[in-house]
JSON list of C-alpha atoms in Angstrom, two decimals:
[
{"chain": "A", "resi": 52, "resn": "MET", "atom": "CA", "xyz": [-3.74, 30.80, 35.55]},
{"chain": "A", "resi": 53, "resn": "ALA", "atom": "CA", "xyz": [-0.61, 29.69, 32.96]},
{"chain": "A", "resi": 54, "resn": "SER", "atom": "CA", "xyz": [1.14, 28.27, 35.38]},
{"chain": "A", "resi": 55, "resn": "ALA", "atom": "CA", "xyz": [-1.31, 24.64, 35.28]},
{"chain": "A", "resi": 56, "resn": "ALA", "atom": "CA", "xyz": [-1.48, 25.07, 31.47]},
{"chain": "A", "resi": 57, "resn": "ALA", "atom": "CA", "xyz": [2.26, 25.29, 31.50]},
{"chain": "A", "resi": 58, "resn": "CYS", "atom": "CA", "xyz": [2.44, 21.32, 33.61]},
{"chain": "A", "resi": 59, "resn": "ARG", "atom": "CA", "xyz": [0.41, 19.53, 32.19]},
{"chain": "A", "resi": 60, "resn": "ARG", "atom": "CA", "xyz": [2.29, 20.55, 28.85]},
{"chain": "A", "resi": 61, "resn": "ALA", "atom": "CA", "xyz": [4.99, 19.19, 30.76]},
{"chain": "A", "resi": 62, "resn": "GLN", "atom": "CA", "xyz": [3.48, 15.97, 32.71]},
{"chain": "A", "resi": 63, "resn": "ALA", "atom": "CA", "xyz": [2.20, 15.29, 28.80]},
{"chain": "A", "resi": 64, "resn": "ALA", "atom": "CA", "xyz": [5.11, 15.28, 27.45]},
{"chain": "A", "resi": 65, "resn": "SER", "atom": "CA", "xyz": [6.59, 13.23, 30.19]},
{"chain": "A", "resi": 66, "resn": "SER", "atom": "CA", "xyz": [3.65, 10.56, 30.60]},
{"chain": "A", "resi": 67, "resn": "SER", "atom": "CA", "xyz": [4.35, 7.15, 28.97]},
{"chain": "A", "resi": 68, "resn": "SER", "atom": "CA", "xyz": [2.49, 6.91, 26.55]},
{"chain": "A", "resi": 69, "resn": "ALA", "atom": "CA", "xyz": [4.60, 9.59, 24.63]},
{"chain": "A", "resi": 70, "resn": "ALA", "atom": "CA", "xyz": [7.10, 8.15, 24.75]},
{"chain": "A", "resi": 71, "resn": "GLY", "atom": "CA", "xyz": [5.83, 5.00, 24.54]},
{"chain": "A", "resi": 72, "resn": "ARG", "atom": "CA", "xyz": [5.04, 6.40, 20.75]},
{"chain": "A", "resi": 73, "resn": "GLU", "atom": "CA", "xyz": [8.36, 7.19, 20.10]},
{"chain": "A", "resi": 74, "resn": "GLY", "atom": "CA", "xyz": [9.65, 3.59, 21.13]},
{"chain": "A", "resi": 75, "resn": "ALA", "atom": "CA", "xyz": [7.80, 2.31, 18.46]},
{"chain": "A", "resi": 76, "resn": "SER", "atom": "CA", "xyz": [8.15, 4.96, 16.04]},
{"chain": "A", "resi": 77, "resn": "ALA", "atom": "CA", "xyz": [12.12, 3.43, 15.70]},
{"chain": "A", "resi": 78, "resn": "SER", "atom": "CA", "xyz": [11.24, -0.17, 15.85]},
{"chain": "A", "resi": 79, "resn": "ARG", "atom": "CA", "xyz": [8.88, 0.69, 13.08]},
{"chain": "A", "resi": 80, "resn": "ARG", "atom": "CA", "xyz": [10.03, -0.82, 10.07]},
{"chain": "A", "resi": 81, "resn": "GLU", "atom": "CA", "xyz": [11.30, 1.65, 6.33]},
{"chain": "A", "resi": 82, "resn": "PRO", "atom": "CA", "xyz": [7.76, 2.32, 4.98]},
{"chain": "A", "resi": 83, "resn": "VAL", "atom": "CA", "xyz": [7.51, 2.48, 1.16]},
{"chain": "A", "resi": 84, "resn": "GLN", "atom": "CA", "xyz": [9.67, 5.71, 0.27]},
{"chain": "A", "resi": 85, "resn": "ARG", "atom": "CA", "xyz": [7.17, 8.40, -1.00]},
{"chain": "A", "resi": 86, "resn": "ARG", "atom": "CA", "xyz": [9.19, 8.49, -4.76]},
{"chain": "A", "resi": 87, "resn": "ASN", "atom": "CA", "xyz": [7.77, 5.02, -4.68]},
{"chain": "A", "resi": 88, "resn": "ARG", "atom": "CA", "xyz": [3.77, 5.98, -4.77]},
{"chain": "A", "resi": 89, "resn": "LEU", "atom": "CA", "xyz": [1.21, 7.09, -6.93]},
{"chain": "A", "resi": 90, "resn": "SER", "atom": "CA", "xyz": [-0.68, 9.94, -5.42]},
{"chain": "A", "resi": 91, "resn": "ARG", "atom": "CA", "xyz": [-1.75, 12.25, -7.92]},
{"chain": "A", "resi": 92, "resn": "SER", "atom": "CA", "xyz": [-5.15, 11.22, -9.80]},
{"chain": "A", "resi": 93, "resn": "ARG", "atom": "CA", "xyz": [-3.99, 12.00, -13.39]},
{"chain": "A", "resi": 94, "resn": "ASP", "atom": "CA", "xyz": [-1.04, 9.36, -12.18]},
{"chain": "A", "resi": 95, "resn": "PHE", "atom": "CA", "xyz": [-4.06, 6.75, -10.77]},
{"chain": "A", "resi": 96, "resn": "ASP", "atom": "CA", "xyz": [-5.67, 7.28, -14.52]},
{"chain": "A", "resi": 97, "resn": "ALA", "atom": "CA", "xyz": [-2.58, 7.07, -17.09]},
{"chain": "A", "resi": 98, "resn": "VAL", "atom": "CA", "xyz": [-2.83, 3.90, -15.88]},
{"chain": "A", "resi": 99, "resn": "TYR", "atom": "CA", "xyz": [-6.28, 2.63, -15.38]},
{"chain": "A", "resi": 100, "resn": "GLY", "atom": "CA", "xyz": [-6.69, 3.58, -19.02]},
{"chain": "A", "resi": 101, "resn": "ARG", "atom": "CA", "xyz": [-3.70, 2.98, -21.12]},
{"chain": "A", "resi": 102, "resn": "GLY", "atom": "CA", "xyz": [-2.29, 0.38, -18.53]},
{"chain": "A", "resi": 103, "resn": "ARG", "atom": "CA", "xyz": [-2.48, -3.87, -18.95]},
{"chain": "A", "resi": 104, "resn": "SER", "atom": "CA", "xyz": [-3.98, -5.17, -16.07]},
{"chain": "A", "resi": 105, "resn": "VAL", "atom": "CA", "xyz": [-4.56, -8.66, -14.57]},
{"chain": "A", "resi": 106, "resn": "SER", "atom": "CA", "xyz": [-7.01, -10.27, -11.33]},
{"chain": "A", "resi": 107, "resn": "THR", "atom": "CA", "xyz": [-6.81, -12.84, -8.85]},
{"chain": "A", "resi": 108, "resn": "ARG", "atom": "CA", "xyz": [-10.50, -13.55, -6.93]},
{"chain": "A", "resi": 109, "resn": "PHE", "atom": "CA", "xyz": [-8.97, -10.90, -4.54]},
{"chain": "A", "resi": 110, "resn": "LEU", "atom": "CA", "xyz": [-6.28, -8.59, -6.51]},
{"chain": "A", "resi": 111, "resn": "THR", "atom": "CA", "xyz": [-6.28, -6.91, -9.81]},
{"chain": "A", "resi": 112, "resn": "LEU", "atom": "CA", "xyz": [-3.01, -5.10, -10.58]},
{"chain": "A", "resi": 113, "resn": "TYR", "atom": "CA", "xyz": [-3.03, -2.47, -13.37]},
{"chain": "A", "resi": 114, "resn": "TRP", "atom": "CA", "xyz": [0.32, -1.46, -14.56]},
{"chain": "A", "resi": 115, "resn": "PHE", "atom": "CA", "xyz": [1.43, 1.05, -17.22]},
{"chain": "A", "resi": 116, "resn": "GLN", "atom": "CA", "xyz": [5.08, 1.36, -18.81]},
{"chain": "A", "resi": 117, "resn": "ARG", "atom": "CA", "xyz": [6.10, 4.51, -18.53]},
{"chain": "A", "resi": 118, "resn": "GLU", "atom": "CA", "xyz": [7.46, 6.99, -20.12]},
{"chain": "A", "resi": 119, "resn": "GLU", "atom": "CA", "xyz": [9.82, 9.60, -18.41]},
{"chain": "A", "resi": 120, "resn": "ALA", "atom": "CA", "xyz": [12.52, 7.43, -17.09]},
{"chain": "A", "resi": 121, "resn": "LEU", "atom": "CA", "xyz": [12.27, 8.17, -12.97]},
{"chain": "A", "resi": 122, "resn": "GLY", "atom": "CA", "xyz": [14.29, 4.94, -11.56]},
{"chain": "A", "resi": 123, "resn": "ALA", "atom": "CA", "xyz": [12.04, 3.29, -9.43]},
{"chain": "A", "resi": 124, "resn": "PRO", "atom": "CA", "xyz": [8.37, 1.63, -9.67]},
{"chain": "A", "resi": 125, "resn": "ARG", "atom": "CA", "xyz": [5.48, 3.59, -8.21]},
{"chain": "A", "resi": 126, "resn": "LEU", "atom": "CA", "xyz": [2.66, 1.88, -6.74]},
{"chain": "A", "resi": 127, "resn": "GLY", "atom": "CA", "xyz": [-0.21, 3.25, -6.21]},
{"chain": "A", "resi": 128, "resn": "PHE", "atom": "CA", "xyz": [-3.30, 1.35, -3.78]},
{"chain": "A", "resi": 129, "resn": "ALA", "atom": "CA", "xyz": [-7.18, 1.61, -4.38]},
{"chain": "A", "resi": 130, "resn": "VAL", "atom": "CA", "xyz": [-9.76, 0.15, -1.98]},
{"chain": "A", "resi": 131, "resn": "PRO", "atom": "CA", "xyz": [-13.37, 0.86, -2.15]},
{"chain": "A", "resi": 132, "resn": "LYS", "atom": "CA", "xyz": [-15.64, 1.09, 0.18]},
{"chain": "A", "resi": 133, "resn": "SER", "atom": "CA", "xyz": [-17.45, -1.85, -0.28]},
{"chain": "A", "resi": 134, "resn": "VAL", "atom": "CA", "xyz": [-13.87, -3.46, 1.39]},
{"chain": "A", "resi": 135, "resn": "GLY", "atom": "CA", "xyz": [-14.74, -2.44, 5.04]},
{"chain": "A", "resi": 136, "resn": "ASN", "atom": "CA", "xyz": [-15.24, 0.53, 6.74]},
{"chain": "A", "resi": 137, "resn": "ALA", "atom": "CA", "xyz": [-12.56, 3.12, 6.84]},
{"chain": "A", "resi": 138, "resn": "VAL", "atom": "CA", "xyz": [-10.64, 0.67, 9.60]},
{"chain": "A", "resi": 139, "resn": "ALA", "atom": "CA", "xyz": [-10.99, -2.04, 7.89]},
{"chain": "A", "resi": 140, "resn": "ARG", "atom": "CA", "xyz": [-9.46, -0.26, 4.14]},
{"chain": "A", "resi": 141, "resn": "ASN", "atom": "CA", "xyz": [-6.64, 1.39, 6.19]},
{"chain": "A", "resi": 142, "resn": "ARG", "atom": "CA", "xyz": [-4.86, -1.82, 7.59]},
{"chain": "A", "resi": 143, "resn": "ILE", "atom": "CA", "xyz": [-5.49, -3.96, 4.33]},
{"chain": "A", "resi": 144, "resn": "LYS", "atom": "CA", "xyz": [-3.51, -1.31, 2.80]},
{"chain": "A", "resi": 145, "resn": "ARG", "atom": "CA", "xyz": [-0.72, -0.91, 5.44]},
{"chain": "A", "resi": 146, "resn": "GLN", "atom": "CA", "xyz": [-0.43, -5.01, 4.72]},
{"chain": "A", "resi": 147, "resn": "LEU", "atom": "CA", "xyz": [-0.39, -4.79, 1.41]},
{"chain": "A", "resi": 148, "resn": "ARG", "atom": "CA", "xyz": [2.46, -0.98, 1.42]},
{"chain": "A", "resi": 149, "resn": "GLU", "atom": "CA", "xyz": [4.22, -3.46, 3.18]},
{"chain": "A", "resi": 150, "resn": "ILE", "atom": "CA", "xyz": [4.31, -7.12, 1.34]},
{"chain": "A", "resi": 151, "resn": "MET", "atom": "CA", "xyz": [4.71, -5.14, -1.57]},
{"chain": "A", "resi": 152, "resn": "ARG", "atom": "CA", "xyz": [7.69, -3.22, -0.80]},
{"chain": "A", "resi": 153, "resn": "ALA", "atom": "CA", "xyz": [9.58, -6.18, 0.27]},
{"chain": "A", "resi": 154, "resn": "ARG", "atom": "CA", "xyz": [9.53, -7.18, -3.42]},
{"chain": "A", "resi": 155, "resn": "LEU", "atom": "CA", "xyz": [10.48, -3.88, -5.47]},
{"chain": "A", "resi": 156, "resn": "ALA", "atom": "CA", "xyz": [13.69, -4.74, -6.23]},
{"chain": "A", "resi": 157, "resn": "GLY", "atom": "CA", "xyz": [11.47, -8.13, -8.45]},
{"chain": "A", "resi": 158, "resn": "VAL", "atom": "CA", "xyz": [9.09, -5.67, -10.42]},
{"chain": "A", "resi": 159, "resn": "PRO", "atom": "CA", "xyz": [10.51, -4.20, -13.65]},
{"chain": "A", "resi": 160, "resn": "ALA", "atom": "CA", "xyz": [11.33, 0.46, -12.41]},
{"chain": "A", "resi": 161, "resn": "ASP", "atom": "CA", "xyz": [9.92, 1.53, -15.22]},
{"chain": "A", "resi": 162, "resn": "ASN", "atom": "CA", "xyz": [6.20, 0.54, -14.51]},
{"chain": "A", "resi": 163, "resn": "ASP", "atom": "CA", "xyz": [3.12, 2.20, -12.34]},
{"chain": "A", "resi": 164, "resn": "TYR", "atom": "CA", "xyz": [1.29, -0.12, -10.20]},
{"chain": "A", "resi": 165, "resn": "VAL", "atom": "CA", "xyz": [-2.12, 0.75, -9.64]},
{"chain": "A", "resi": 166, "resn": "LEU", "atom": "CA", "xyz": [-2.99, -2.78, -6.82]},
{"chain": "A", "resi": 167, "resn": "ILE", "atom": "CA", "xyz": [-7.10, -3.21, -6.34]},
{"chain": "A", "resi": 168, "resn": "VAL", "atom": "CA", "xyz": [-8.22, -4.77, -3.63]},
{"chain": "A", "resi": 169, "resn": "ARG", "atom": "CA", "xyz": [-11.86, -6.63, -4.07]},
{"chain": "A", "resi": 170, "resn": "SER", "atom": "CA", "xyz": [-14.69, -8.03, -1.62]},
{"chain": "A", "resi": 171, "resn": "GLY", "atom": "CA", "xyz": [-13.78, -10.11, 0.83]},
{"chain": "A", "resi": 172, "resn": "LEU", "atom": "CA", "xyz": [-9.42, -9.98, 0.50]},
{"chain": "A", "resi": 173, "resn": "PRO", "atom": "CA", "xyz": [-10.37, -8.48, 4.17]},
{"chain": "A", "resi": 174, "resn": "GLU", "atom": "CA", "xyz": [-11.20, -10.89, 5.97]},
{"chain": "A", "resi": 175, "resn": "ALA", "atom": "CA", "xyz": [-9.58, -14.12, 3.97]},
{"chain": "A", "resi": 176, "resn": "ALA", "atom": "CA", "xyz": [-6.29, -12.86, 4.96]},
{"chain": "A", "resi": 177, "resn": "GLU", "atom": "CA", "xyz": [-7.43, -12.12, 8.41]},
{"chain": "A", "resi": 178, "resn": "ALA", "atom": "CA", "xyz": [-9.08, -15.96, 8.30]},
{"chain": "A", "resi": 179, "resn": "ASN", "atom": "CA", "xyz": [-5.68, -17.67, 7.08]},
{"chain": "A", "resi": 180, "resn": "GLY", "atom": "CA", "xyz": [-2.58, -15.05, 7.89]},
{"chain": "A", "resi": 181, "resn": "HIS", "atom": "CA", "xyz": [-0.29, -12.88, 6.26]},
{"chain": "A", "resi": 182, "resn": "GLN", "atom": "CA", "xyz": [1.25, -15.62, 4.47]},
{"chain": "A", "resi": 183, "resn": "TRP", "atom": "CA", "xyz": [-2.14, -15.22, 2.71]},
{"chain": "A", "resi": 184, "resn": "LEU", "atom": "CA", "xyz": [-2.17, -12.29, 2.08]},
{"chain": "A", "resi": 185, "resn": "GLU", "atom": "CA", "xyz": [1.15, -12.10, 0.83]},
{"chain": "A", "resi": 186, "resn": "GLN", "atom": "CA", "xyz": [0.55, -15.83, -2.06]},
{"chain": "A", "resi": 187, "resn": "ARG", "atom": "CA", "xyz": [-2.32, -14.05, -3.38]},
{"chain": "A", "resi": 188, "resn": "VAL", "atom": "CA", "xyz": [-0.54, -10.75, -4.31]},
{"chain": "A", "resi": 189, "resn": "ASP", "atom": "CA", "xyz": [2.56, -13.51, -5.93]},
{"chain": "A", "resi": 190, "resn": "GLU", "atom": "CA", "xyz": [-0.01, -14.93, -7.41]},
{"chain": "A", "resi": 191, "resn": "VAL", "atom": "CA", "xyz": [-1.35, -10.82, -9.12]},
{"chain": "A", "resi": 192, "resn": "LEU", "atom": "CA", "xyz": [2.58, -10.42, -10.08]},
{"chain": "A", "resi": 193, "resn": "GLY", "atom": "CA", "xyz": [3.37, -13.51, -11.45]},
{"chain": "A", "resi": 194, "resn": "LYS", "atom": "CA", "xyz": [0.12, -13.02, -13.64]},
{"chain": "A", "resi": 195, "resn": "SER", "atom": "CA", "xyz": [1.43, -10.02, -14.81]},
{"chain": "A", "resi": 196, "resn": "ALA", "atom": "CA", "xyz": [5.13, -11.10, -15.31]},
{"chain": "A", "resi": 197, "resn": "ALA", "atom": "CA", "xyz": [3.80, -13.43, -17.89]}
]
């Protein structure tokens, strides 16, 4: 019995899907680093309560200048359930995280940001493409700088 279970585990470890996962992770881009993420509820509440905001049709951006200098901007993403199911919400968060990762150098380092997705963005992004989504993010970041 024990040898059959060990044999199945060995086969599963050497399967092509396991090798594919390893190869895929090596070719992936760098995600937004943990030091650049807002993760605690109190951090989100501080940005909402004491921060400023700008809105466009599909995105709302809140930002708040921190008292302590951490050396890097921190980002949070809020995607309400009204936007879609979990698959759609996670997909749009991944896309926005990738777009914001490329733009971290251009935003003030002592700020916390929360980007809120409004209804209709996932469908519009899928219909219009990734470049269109980048333009929407640039639009809301441009309004915050003004």
